[in-house]
Amino acid sequence: MRNSILFRTLIALISITIIIACQEKKKIINFPKTDLTSENLVPLPLKITPTNSAFGLDKNTAIFTSNDADFEKVGTFLANKIKTKIDLDVPVNTLTENVASKVIYINKTENLELDNIEAYQMYISQDSVIINAKTAAGAFRGIQTLRQIIPEESNDTLTEHKMWLIPTGKIIDQPNFEYRGAMLDVARHFFSVDDVKKYIDILAYYKFNALHLHLTDDQGWRIEIKSWPKLTEIGASTEVGGGSGGFYTQEDYKDIVDYAAERHMIIIPEVDMPGHTNAASVAYPQLNGNGKTPKVYTGTHVGFSTFDTNKDIVYAFVDDVVREISAITPGPYFHLGGDESHVTKKKDFNYFIERVSKIVEGHGKIPIGWDEIAHADVSKSTVVQFWSNEKNAAIAVEKGMKLILSPAKRTYLDMQYDTLSKYGLHWAAYIPVDSAYVWTPETYVEGLAKENILGIEAPLWSETISNIEELEYLAFPRVIGHAELNWTIKENRNWDSYKVRLANQASYLDRMNVKYYPSKLIDWKKK
Ligand code: TNX
């Protein structure tokens, strides 16, 4: 018995030696010099140490992950993206007949140099890529980095088969801010589930982790609420300019939520109240508080509508809406709006925000509101989204609340690039590509410490855009700059380096069929 175990161990050892020897033989390839630092990485990782050789991704490569369902999903996600990028099949956690000679490991481990929950470390050598992370979210951010350094073109001279050369080295990385968001206004114009998914997929590539959907406004109500069916029967039938609008059924919304979750992103639903509520009041006039008979609105003015903050029916309505949406939203936040309520009396406004924020908390969510809500007496855990009034931001911080930074002058994706821009507004500023990137969120609001900031969110209001091409024209490339402000520490950010790395995004954006604005400030690397 003992002898047979010894014998088998010996055979196993000999086979391993033979396999290693064969691999050694295969490995005598003179890889050209590569440099990990000069690659196309956006956002730039925390620390890169190049070792100037190459990992040859090829048909003998396999992905292995820790035995954990979420890590396995990350492995499969990577394999799918490799397939679409270079048409190479890489098996995940299954050994093929010809034992893999090169391996991409995606490991769950507590043993990391960094302690952020989204941190990862990546070691790229000639025969393996090792991605270590504590969480699947960290591993997911790591594979985005890997995707960015897989070249589109193979090298066909080193071996008889195709090989894609990935530069070797070590990367350690973690995010600068925990909340890395974009917002899409689907109320002024409606965008389909597929449009939203396309946006999510690209945002995930740049390590965003939150998409805020502005679901309701004067011009349309875009989410099915089963207990108040007229919201969508009547309130969803319009949009700016008189188009036919649209809405997400709860199944559609769940589909978006799931698609985001596969990319380790959360959806933040916003129901804007007590202003921006004309569409809801057209559907249910008993909610209205502006003293006029509500009529369908397809213009672009703001600030004329309000709920009646003194009626119990309004709070019963809000409770139903928050309950139904919260039940299908796994993320921790619910955005209650609160902006530009110009026809709500100040005291009524504060009372409304206080009562609604309690309703939100009662349904297990953390309230977020635009910066006007800083004046209300809400709990400290409420998050304030700074967009225009620095005094409001300061008040929020004094009260111990955290901020999401969306200064209109820098982050509003609906601002025009310049006077020639086809779409967009310019009430806050013209925002060329450099201006969206060259600013310091960490010190943007006087007296603000980094600990007070959850992160940056780039909102895209849709008064002037009605389809995905127009959305892409305004969002890209500026939102990629916001991705770097969110992920990369201040000390590592630099316009001259960024603009070269951004220029290198052209092939990804083209492959994704993104109609980005080809700003002349960037020397786009077109093929
Ligand atoms: C201000 S920002 C608004 C939106 C408009 C946007 C247009 C904010 C909280 N409110 O209602 O769509 O400007 O840029």
Coordinates of C-alpha atoms and ligand atoms in Angstrom, one line a residue:
M1 CA 0.0 0.0 0.0
R2 CA 2.7 2.5 1.2
N3 CA 4.9 1.5 -1.7
S4 CA 2.1 2.1 -4.3
I5 CA 1.6 5.6 -2.9
L6 CA 5.3 6.2 -3.1
F7 CA 5.3 4.9 -6.7
R8 CA 2.4 7.0 -7.7
T9 CA 4.0 10.1 -6.2
L10 CA 7.2 9.4 -8.0
I11 CA 5.3 9.0 -11.4
A12 CA 3.5 12.3 -10.7
L13 CA 6.7 14.1 -9.9
I14 CA 8.3 12.8 -13.1
S15 CA 5.4 13.9 -15.2
I16 CA 5.4 17.3 -13.7
T17 CA 9.1 17.6 -14.4
I18 CA 8.5 16.6 -18.0
I19 CA 5.6 19.1 -18.4
I20 CA 7.8 21.9 -16.9
A21 CA 10.7 20.8 -19.2
C22 CA 8.4 21.0 -22.2
Q23 CA 7.1 24.3 -21.2
E24 CA 10.7 25.6 -20.6
K25 CA 11.4 24.5 -24.2
K26 CA 8.4 26.3 -25.5
K27 CA 9.3 29.3 -23.5
I28 CA 12.6 30.0 -25.3
I29 CA 11.0 32.8 -27.2
N30 CA 12.8 36.1 -27.6
F31 CA 10.0 38.4 -26.6
P32 CA 10.5 42.0 -27.9
K33 CA 10.9 44.6 -25.2
T34 CA 7.6 45.9 -23.8
D35 CA 6.8 48.6 -21.3
L36 CA 3.8 48.3 -19.0
T37 CA 3.9 52.0 -18.2
S38 CA 3.4 53.2 -21.7
E39 CA 0.2 51.2 -22.2
N40 CA -3.3 52.5 -22.7
L41 CA -4.4 52.4 -19.1
V42 CA -7.3 54.7 -18.1
P43 CA -7.7 55.2 -15.2
L44 CA -4.1 55.0 -14.3
P45 CA -3.4 52.5 -11.5
L46 CA -1.8 53.4 -8.2
K47 CA 1.6 51.7 -8.8
I48 CA 3.1 50.0 -11.9
T49 CA 6.5 48.2 -11.9
P50 CA 7.4 47.1 -15.4
T51 CA 9.7 44.1 -16.0
N52 CA 9.9 44.6 -19.8
S53 CA 9.2 41.1 -21.1
A54 CA 5.9 39.6 -22.3
F55 CA 3.2 37.2 -21.5
G56 CA 2.1 35.6 -24.7
L57 CA -1.6 35.1 -24.6
D58 CA -2.5 32.3 -27.0
K59 CA -4.5 29.2 -27.6
N60 CA -2.7 27.4 -24.8
T61 CA -3.9 29.9 -22.2
A62 CA -6.5 29.0 -19.6
I63 CA -8.2 31.0 -16.8
F64 CA -8.4 29.6 -13.3
T65 CA -10.3 31.2 -10.5
S66 CA -10.8 30.6 -6.8
N67 CA -13.6 28.2 -6.0
D68 CA -16.1 31.0 -5.4
A69 CA -19.1 31.7 -7.5
D70 CA -18.5 35.4 -7.8
F71 CA -14.8 34.9 -8.7
E72 CA -15.9 32.3 -11.3
K73 CA -18.2 34.9 -12.9
V74 CA -15.3 37.4 -13.1
G75 CA -13.3 34.7 -14.9
T76 CA -16.1 34.0 -17.3
F77 CA -16.6 37.8 -17.9
L78 CA -13.0 38.1 -18.8
A79 CA -13.1 35.1 -21.2
N80 CA -16.1 36.6 -23.0
K81 CA -14.4 39.9 -23.4
I82 CA -11.2 38.3 -24.7
K83 CA -13.4 36.4 -27.2
T84 CA -15.0 39.6 -28.5
K85 CA -11.8 41.5 -28.6
I86 CA -9.4 39.1 -30.3
D87 CA -11.6 36.1 -31.1
L88 CA -9.6 33.8 -28.8
D89 CA -11.3 31.1 -26.8
V90 CA -9.9 30.9 -23.2
P91 CA -11.4 28.1 -21.1
V92 CA -12.4 28.9 -17.5
N93 CA -11.7 26.4 -14.8
T94 CA -11.7 23.5 -17.2
L95 CA -8.5 21.8 -18.3
T96 CA -8.5 21.2 -22.1
E97 CA -6.8 18.2 -23.7
N98 CA -3.5 20.0 -24.3
V99 CA -2.8 21.0 -20.7
A100 CA -2.7 24.8 -20.5
S101 CA 0.9 26.0 -20.6
K102 CA -0.1 29.6 -19.7
V103 CA -2.4 30.6 -17.0
I104 CA -4.4 33.6 -15.9
Y105 CA -5.2 33.1 -12.2
I106 CA -8.0 35.1 -10.5
N107 CA -7.5 34.5 -6.8
K108 CA -9.5 35.4 -3.7
T109 CA -7.0 36.2 -0.9
E110 CA -6.8 38.3 2.2
N111 CA -3.2 38.8 1.6
L112 CA -2.9 42.1 -0.2
E113 CA -0.7 45.1 0.3
L114 CA -3.7 47.4 0.1
D115 CA -6.8 47.2 2.3
N116 CA -9.5 48.9 0.1
I117 CA -12.3 46.4 -0.7
E118 CA -11.9 47.1 -4.4
A119 CA -8.1 46.8 -4.4
Y120 CA -6.3 44.2 -6.5
Q121 CA -2.8 43.2 -7.4
M122 CA -1.6 41.9 -10.7
Y123 CA 1.6 40.1 -11.4
I124 CA 2.3 39.5 -15.1
S125 CA 5.2 37.2 -15.9
Q126 CA 6.1 35.2 -19.1
D127 CA 3.9 32.3 -18.2
S128 CA 1.2 33.6 -15.9
V129 CA -1.0 36.5 -15.0
I130 CA -2.0 36.5 -11.3
I131 CA -4.7 38.8 -10.2
N132 CA -5.2 38.8 -6.4
A133 CA -8.2 40.5 -4.7
K134 CA -10.1 40.3 -1.5
T135 CA -13.4 40.6 -3.2
A136 CA -14.9 39.8 -6.6
A137 CA -15.4 43.6 -7.1
G138 CA -11.6 44.0 -6.7
A139 CA -11.0 41.2 -9.1
F140 CA -13.5 42.7 -11.5
R141 CA -11.6 46.1 -11.5
G142 CA -8.4 44.1 -12.0
I143 CA -9.6 42.4 -15.2
Q144 CA -10.6 45.8 -16.6
T145 CA -6.9 46.7 -16.3
L146 CA -5.9 43.5 -18.0
R147 CA -8.4 44.0 -20.8
Q148 CA -6.9 47.4 -21.5
I149 CA -3.4 45.9 -22.0
I150 CA -4.3 43.0 -24.3
P151 CA -3.3 44.3 -27.7
E152 CA -5.8 44.1 -30.6
E153 CA -3.1 42.9 -33.0
S154 CA -1.4 39.5 -32.5
N155 CA 2.3 38.9 -33.1
D156 CA 2.5 36.2 -35.8
T157 CA 6.2 35.9 -36.0
L158 CA 7.3 34.5 -32.6
T159 CA 5.5 31.2 -32.9
E160 CA 3.5 29.3 -35.5
H161 CA 0.3 30.3 -33.9
K162 CA -1.1 33.7 -33.0
M163 CA 0.2 35.3 -29.8
W164 CA -1.0 38.5 -28.2
L165 CA 1.9 40.1 -26.2
I166 CA 1.0 41.5 -22.8
P167 CA 3.8 43.5 -21.1
T168 CA 5.1 42.0 -17.9
G169 CA 5.3 43.7 -14.5
K170 CA 3.4 44.3 -11.3
I171 CA 0.4 46.5 -10.7
I172 CA -1.0 47.4 -7.3
D173 CA -4.2 49.4 -7.4
Q174 CA -7.1 50.7 -5.5
P175 CA -9.7 53.5 -6.0
N176 CA -9.2 57.1 -4.9
F177 CA -13.0 57.5 -4.2
E178 CA -15.5 54.8 -3.1
Y179 CA -18.4 56.2 -5.1
R180 CA -17.7 56.5 -8.8
G181 CA -20.8 57.6 -10.6
A182 CA -22.5 58.7 -13.8
M183 CA -26.1 59.9 -14.1
L184 CA -28.4 59.6 -17.0
D185 CA -31.6 61.6 -17.3
V186 CA -34.1 59.2 -18.9
A187 CA -37.0 61.6 -18.1
R188 CA -36.5 64.5 -20.5
H189 CA -36.0 62.0 -23.2
F190 CA -36.4 58.3 -22.7
F191 CA -33.5 55.8 -23.4
S192 CA -34.1 52.1 -24.0
V193 CA -32.9 49.3 -21.8
D194 CA -30.3 48.4 -24.5
D195 CA -29.0 52.0 -24.6
V196 CA -28.6 52.0 -20.8
K197 CA -26.8 48.6 -20.9
K198 CA -24.4 49.9 -23.5
Y199 CA -23.6 52.9 -21.3
I200 CA -23.1 50.7 -18.3
D201 CA -20.8 48.3 -20.1
I202 CA -18.5 51.1 -21.2
L203 CA -18.6 52.8 -17.8
A204 CA -17.6 49.5 -16.1
Y205 CA -14.6 49.3 -18.4
Y206 CA -13.4 52.6 -16.9
K207 CA -14.0 51.3 -13.3
F208 CA -17.2 53.2 -12.5
N209 CA -19.3 51.5 -9.9
A210 CA -22.6 53.5 -9.9
L211 CA -25.2 54.6 -12.4
H212 CA -27.8 57.1 -11.1
L213 CA -31.0 57.0 -13.2
H214 CA -33.0 60.3 -13.1
L215 CA -36.3 58.4 -13.6
T216 CA -38.9 61.2 -13.2
D217 CA -39.3 64.8 -14.1
D218 CA -41.9 67.3 -15.4
Q219 CA -41.8 65.8 -18.9
G220 CA -42.2 62.1 -18.0
W221 CA -42.4 59.4 -15.4
R222 CA -40.3 56.4 -16.5
I223 CA -40.7 53.6 -14.0
E224 CA -43.7 51.3 -13.5
I225 CA -45.3 51.6 -10.1
K226 CA -47.9 48.9 -9.7
S227 CA -50.0 50.6 -7.1
W228 CA -50.2 53.8 -9.1
P229 CA -50.6 52.6 -12.7
K230 CA -51.5 56.0 -14.3
L231 CA -48.0 57.2 -13.6
T232 CA -46.8 55.3 -16.6
E233 CA -50.2 55.0 -18.5
I234 CA -50.4 58.8 -18.6
G235 CA -47.2 60.2 -17.2
A236 CA -44.8 58.3 -19.5
S237 CA -46.5 59.2 -22.8
T238 CA -44.5 62.4 -23.4
E239 CA -41.0 63.8 -23.5
V240 CA -39.2 67.0 -24.4
G241 CA -40.2 68.1 -27.9
G242 CA -43.4 66.1 -27.9
G243 CA -42.0 62.6 -28.7
S244 CA -43.8 59.5 -27.4
G245 CA -41.7 58.9 -24.3
G246 CA -41.6 55.5 -22.7
F247 CA -41.0 53.8 -19.4
Y248 CA -39.3 50.8 -17.8
T249 CA -41.5 48.0 -16.5
Q250 CA -40.2 46.7 -13.2
E251 CA -38.9 43.7 -15.1
D252 CA -36.9 46.1 -17.4
Y253 CA -35.6 47.9 -14.4
K254 CA -34.5 44.6 -12.8
D255 CA -32.8 43.6 -16.0
I256 CA -30.8 46.9 -15.9
V257 CA -30.0 46.3 -12.2
D258 CA -28.8 42.7 -12.9
Y259 CA -26.7 43.8 -15.9
A260 CA -25.0 46.5 -13.7
A261 CA -24.5 44.0 -10.8
E262 CA -22.6 41.6 -13.2
R263 CA -20.3 44.6 -13.6
H264 CA -20.1 45.3 -9.9
M265 CA -22.1 48.5 -10.4
I266 CA -25.1 49.7 -8.5
I267 CA -28.1 51.5 -9.8
I268 CA -29.3 54.6 -7.9
P269 CA -33.0 55.3 -8.7
E270 CA -34.0 58.9 -8.5
V271 CA -37.6 60.1 -8.0
D272 CA -37.3 63.9 -8.1
M273 CA -39.5 65.6 -5.6
P274 CA -41.3 67.8 -4.5
G275 CA -40.5 69.9 -7.7
H276 CA -40.0 68.4 -11.1
T277 CA -43.2 66.5 -10.6
N278 CA -45.5 67.8 -13.4
A279 CA -45.8 64.3 -15.1
A280 CA -46.9 62.7 -11.8
S281 CA -49.4 65.4 -11.2
V282 CA -50.8 65.1 -14.7
A283 CA -51.4 61.4 -13.9
Y284 CA -52.8 62.0 -10.4
P285 CA -53.9 65.7 -10.0
Q286 CA -54.6 65.2 -6.3
L287 CA -50.8 65.3 -5.7
N288 CA -50.4 68.7 -7.3
G289 CA -49.6 71.7 -5.1
N290 CA -48.9 74.6 -7.5
G291 CA -52.6 75.7 -7.7
K292 CA -52.9 75.2 -11.4
T293 CA -54.5 72.4 -13.4
P294 CA -51.6 70.2 -14.4
K295 CA -51.1 69.9 -18.2
V296 CA -48.7 67.7 -20.1
Y297 CA -45.3 69.5 -20.4
T298 CA -42.8 69.0 -23.2
G299 CA -40.7 72.2 -22.9
T300 CA -37.4 72.6 -21.0
H301 CA -38.2 75.1 -18.2
V302 CA -37.6 74.1 -14.6
G303 CA -39.0 75.0 -11.3
F304 CA -42.8 75.5 -11.9
S305 CA -44.1 72.3 -10.4
T306 CA -44.5 71.0 -6.9
F307 CA -46.3 68.3 -4.9
D308 CA -48.7 69.5 -2.2
T309 CA -46.5 69.0 0.8
N310 CA -49.4 69.3 3.3
K311 CA -51.5 66.4 2.1
D312 CA -51.3 62.9 3.6
I313 CA -52.1 61.4 0.2
V314 CA -48.8 62.7 -1.1
Y315 CA -46.9 60.9 1.6
A316 CA -48.9 57.7 1.1
F317 CA -48.0 58.0 -2.6
V318 CA -44.3 58.6 -1.9
D319 CA -44.3 55.6 0.5
D320 CA -45.7 53.3 -2.2
V321 CA -43.3 54.5 -4.8
V322 CA -40.2 54.3 -2.6
R323 CA -41.3 50.8 -1.3
E324 CA -41.8 49.4 -4.8
I325 CA -38.6 50.7 -6.2
S326 CA -36.5 49.9 -3.1
A327 CA -37.7 46.3 -3.3
I328 CA -36.1 45.9 -6.7
T329 CA -32.9 48.0 -6.0
P330 CA -30.1 46.0 -4.2
G331 CA -27.9 49.1 -3.9
P332 CA -28.0 51.0 -0.6
Y333 CA -29.2 54.4 -2.0
F334 CA -32.5 56.0 -3.0
H335 CA -32.3 59.5 -4.5
L336 CA -35.2 61.8 -3.6
G337 CA -34.2 64.7 -5.8
G338 CA -35.0 68.0 -4.0
D339 CA -33.6 70.4 -6.6
E340 CA -35.1 73.6 -8.0
S341 CA -38.3 73.5 -6.1
H342 CA -38.9 77.1 -6.8
V343 CA -42.7 77.2 -6.2
T344 CA -42.5 75.2 -2.9
K345 CA -42.4 77.5 0.2
K346 CA -39.1 77.0 2.0
K347 CA -40.6 75.7 5.2
D348 CA -42.9 73.3 3.2
F349 CA -39.8 72.1 1.3
N350 CA -37.8 71.3 4.4
Y351 CA -40.8 69.6 6.0
F352 CA -41.3 67.5 2.9
I353 CA -37.6 66.5 2.6
E354 CA -37.5 65.5 6.3
R355 CA -40.6 63.4 6.0
V356 CA -39.6 61.8 2.7
S357 CA -36.0 61.0 3.9
K358 CA -37.6 59.1 6.8
I359 CA -39.8 57.2 4.4
V360 CA -36.6 56.3 2.4
E361 CA -34.8 55.1 5.5
G362 CA -37.9 53.2 6.6
H363 CA -37.5 51.2 3.4
G364 CA -33.9 50.4 4.2
K365 CA -32.2 52.9 1.9
I366 CA -29.8 55.8 2.5
P367 CA -31.3 59.0 1.1
I368 CA -29.4 61.1 -1.4
G369 CA -30.6 64.6 -2.5
W370 CA -29.4 67.5 -4.6
D371 CA -27.6 70.2 -2.5
E372 CA -30.7 72.2 -1.7
I373 CA -31.7 69.5 0.8
A374 CA -28.7 70.5 3.1
H375 CA -31.1 73.0 4.8
A376 CA -33.5 70.3 6.0
D377 CA -33.1 68.5 9.3
V378 CA -32.2 65.1 8.0
S379 CA -30.0 62.4 9.5
K380 CA -26.2 62.6 9.1
S381 CA -26.1 59.5 6.9
T382 CA -28.1 61.3 4.2
V383 CA -25.8 62.1 1.2
V384 CA -25.8 65.5 -0.4
Q385 CA -25.1 65.8 -4.1
F386 CA -23.4 69.1 -4.7
W387 CA -24.2 70.6 -8.1
S388 CA -24.2 74.3 -7.9
N389 CA -24.3 76.0 -4.5
E390 CA -21.1 75.8 -2.5
K391 CA -22.8 77.2 0.6
N392 CA -25.2 74.2 0.6
A393 CA -22.2 71.9 0.3
A394 CA -20.5 73.6 3.3
I395 CA -23.7 73.4 5.4
A396 CA -24.0 69.7 4.6
V397 CA -20.4 69.1 5.7
E398 CA -20.9 71.0 8.9
K399 CA -23.8 68.8 9.7
G400 CA -21.6 65.8 9.2
M401 CA -23.1 64.6 5.9
K402 CA -21.1 63.2 3.0
L403 CA -21.0 64.7 -0.4
I404 CA -21.1 63.5 -4.0
L405 CA -19.4 66.1 -6.2
S406 CA -21.2 67.0 -9.4
P407 CA -20.1 70.6 -9.9
A408 CA -22.0 71.7 -13.1
K409 CA -19.0 73.7 -14.4
R410 CA -16.8 70.5 -14.5
T411 CA -18.9 67.4 -14.5
Y412 CA -22.2 68.2 -16.3
L413 CA -21.9 66.2 -19.5
D414 CA -24.8 68.1 -21.0
M415 CA -22.7 71.3 -21.1
Q416 CA -21.4 72.0 -24.6
Y417 CA -17.8 71.5 -25.4
D418 CA -17.6 74.9 -27.1
T419 CA -19.7 77.3 -29.2
L420 CA -19.8 74.9 -32.1
S421 CA -21.1 71.9 -30.2
K422 CA -24.1 70.2 -31.8
Y423 CA -25.9 69.3 -28.6
G424 CA -26.0 70.5 -25.1
L425 CA -26.6 73.7 -23.0
H426 CA -24.1 76.2 -21.6
W427 CA -25.7 77.8 -18.6
A428 CA -22.9 76.6 -16.3
A429 CA -20.0 76.7 -18.7
Y430 CA -18.5 75.4 -21.9
I431 CA -16.6 72.3 -20.9
P432 CA -13.9 71.2 -23.3
V433 CA -12.2 67.9 -22.7
D434 CA -9.3 69.4 -20.7
S435 CA -11.6 71.4 -18.5
A436 CA -13.5 68.3 -17.5
Y437 CA -10.3 66.6 -16.4
V438 CA -8.0 69.4 -15.1
W439 CA -9.4 70.2 -11.7
T440 CA -9.0 68.9 -8.2
P441 CA -12.1 67.4 -6.7
E442 CA -10.2 66.9 -3.4
T443 CA -10.0 70.7 -2.9
Y444 CA -12.8 72.0 -5.1
V445 CA -15.1 73.2 -2.3
E446 CA -13.3 75.4 0.2
G447 CA -13.0 73.8 3.6
L448 CA -13.8 70.4 2.3
A449 CA -11.7 67.4 3.4
K450 CA -11.3 64.3 1.3
E451 CA -13.0 62.3 4.0
N452 CA -16.2 64.3 3.3
I453 CA -16.3 63.2 -0.3
L454 CA -17.9 59.9 -1.4
G455 CA -16.8 60.5 -5.0
I456 CA -17.7 62.3 -8.2
E457 CA -20.7 61.8 -10.3
A458 CA -21.0 63.1 -13.9
P459 CA -24.7 63.8 -14.8
L460 CA -26.0 63.8 -18.3
W461 CA -29.3 65.7 -18.6
S462 CA -31.2 65.0 -21.7
E463 CA -33.1 68.1 -22.7
T464 CA -31.1 68.3 -26.0
I465 CA -30.4 64.6 -26.7
S466 CA -32.8 61.9 -27.7
N467 CA -30.8 58.9 -28.9
I468 CA -27.7 56.9 -28.1
E469 CA -25.4 58.6 -30.7
E470 CA -26.2 62.0 -29.1
L471 CA -25.7 60.7 -25.6
E472 CA -22.3 59.3 -26.7
Y473 CA -21.3 62.6 -28.3
L474 CA -21.8 64.5 -25.0
A475 CA -20.6 61.7 -22.6
F476 CA -17.5 60.6 -24.5
P477 CA -14.7 61.4 -24.1
R478 CA -15.4 63.6 -21.0
V479 CA -16.7 60.9 -18.7
I480 CA -13.5 59.0 -19.2
G481 CA -11.7 61.9 -17.6
H482 CA -14.1 61.8 -14.6
A483 CA -13.3 58.0 -14.3
E484 CA -9.7 58.9 -13.8
L485 CA -10.5 61.7 -11.3
N486 CA -12.5 59.1 -9.4
W487 CA -10.0 56.2 -9.5
T488 CA -6.5 57.7 -9.7
I489 CA -4.9 59.6 -6.8
K490 CA -4.2 63.3 -7.3
E491 CA -0.4 62.8 -7.3
N492 CA -0.7 60.4 -10.3
R493 CA -3.0 62.6 -12.4
N494 CA -1.5 64.7 -15.2
W495 CA -3.1 66.1 -18.3
D496 CA -0.1 65.4 -20.6
S497 CA 0.0 61.8 -19.7
Y498 CA -3.8 61.5 -19.7
K499 CA -4.3 63.0 -23.1
V500 CA -2.0 60.4 -24.7
R501 CA -3.7 57.5 -22.9
L502 CA -7.1 59.0 -23.9
A503 CA -5.9 59.2 -27.5
N504 CA -5.3 55.4 -27.3
Q505 CA -8.9 54.8 -26.3
A506 CA -10.0 55.4 -29.9
S507 CA -9.8 51.8 -31.0
Y508 CA -11.8 50.6 -28.0
L509 CA -14.5 53.3 -28.6
D510 CA -14.6 52.5 -32.3
R511 CA -14.9 48.8 -31.6
M512 CA -17.8 49.6 -29.2
N513 CA -19.3 51.7 -31.9
V514 CA -19.3 54.8 -29.7
K515 CA -19.8 58.0 -31.5
Y516 CA -17.6 60.1 -29.3
Y517 CA -16.8 63.8 -29.9
P518 CA -13.4 63.8 -31.7
S519 CA -12.0 66.8 -29.8
K520 CA -9.1 68.5 -31.5
L521 CA -7.3 68.7 -28.2
I522 CA -6.6 65.0 -28.5
D523 CA -4.4 63.4 -31.1
W524 CA -6.7 60.4 -31.6
K525 CA -4.8 57.1 -32.4
K526 CA -6.9 56.0 -35.3
K527 CA -6.0 52.8 -37.0
Ligands
TNX1 C1 -30.2 71.8 -13.7 S1 -28.8 70.0 -11.8 C2 -31.0 70.8 -13.3 C3 -31.7 69.9 -14.2 C4 -31.5 70.4 -15.6 C5 -30.0 70.7 -15.8 C6 -29.6 71.1 -17.2 C7 -30.1 69.9 -11.2 C8 -30.2 69.3 -10.0 N1 -31.2 70.4 -11.9 O1 -33.1 69.9 -14.0 O2 -31.8 69.3 -16.5 O3 -29.7 71.8 -15.0 O4 -28.3 71.3 -17.3

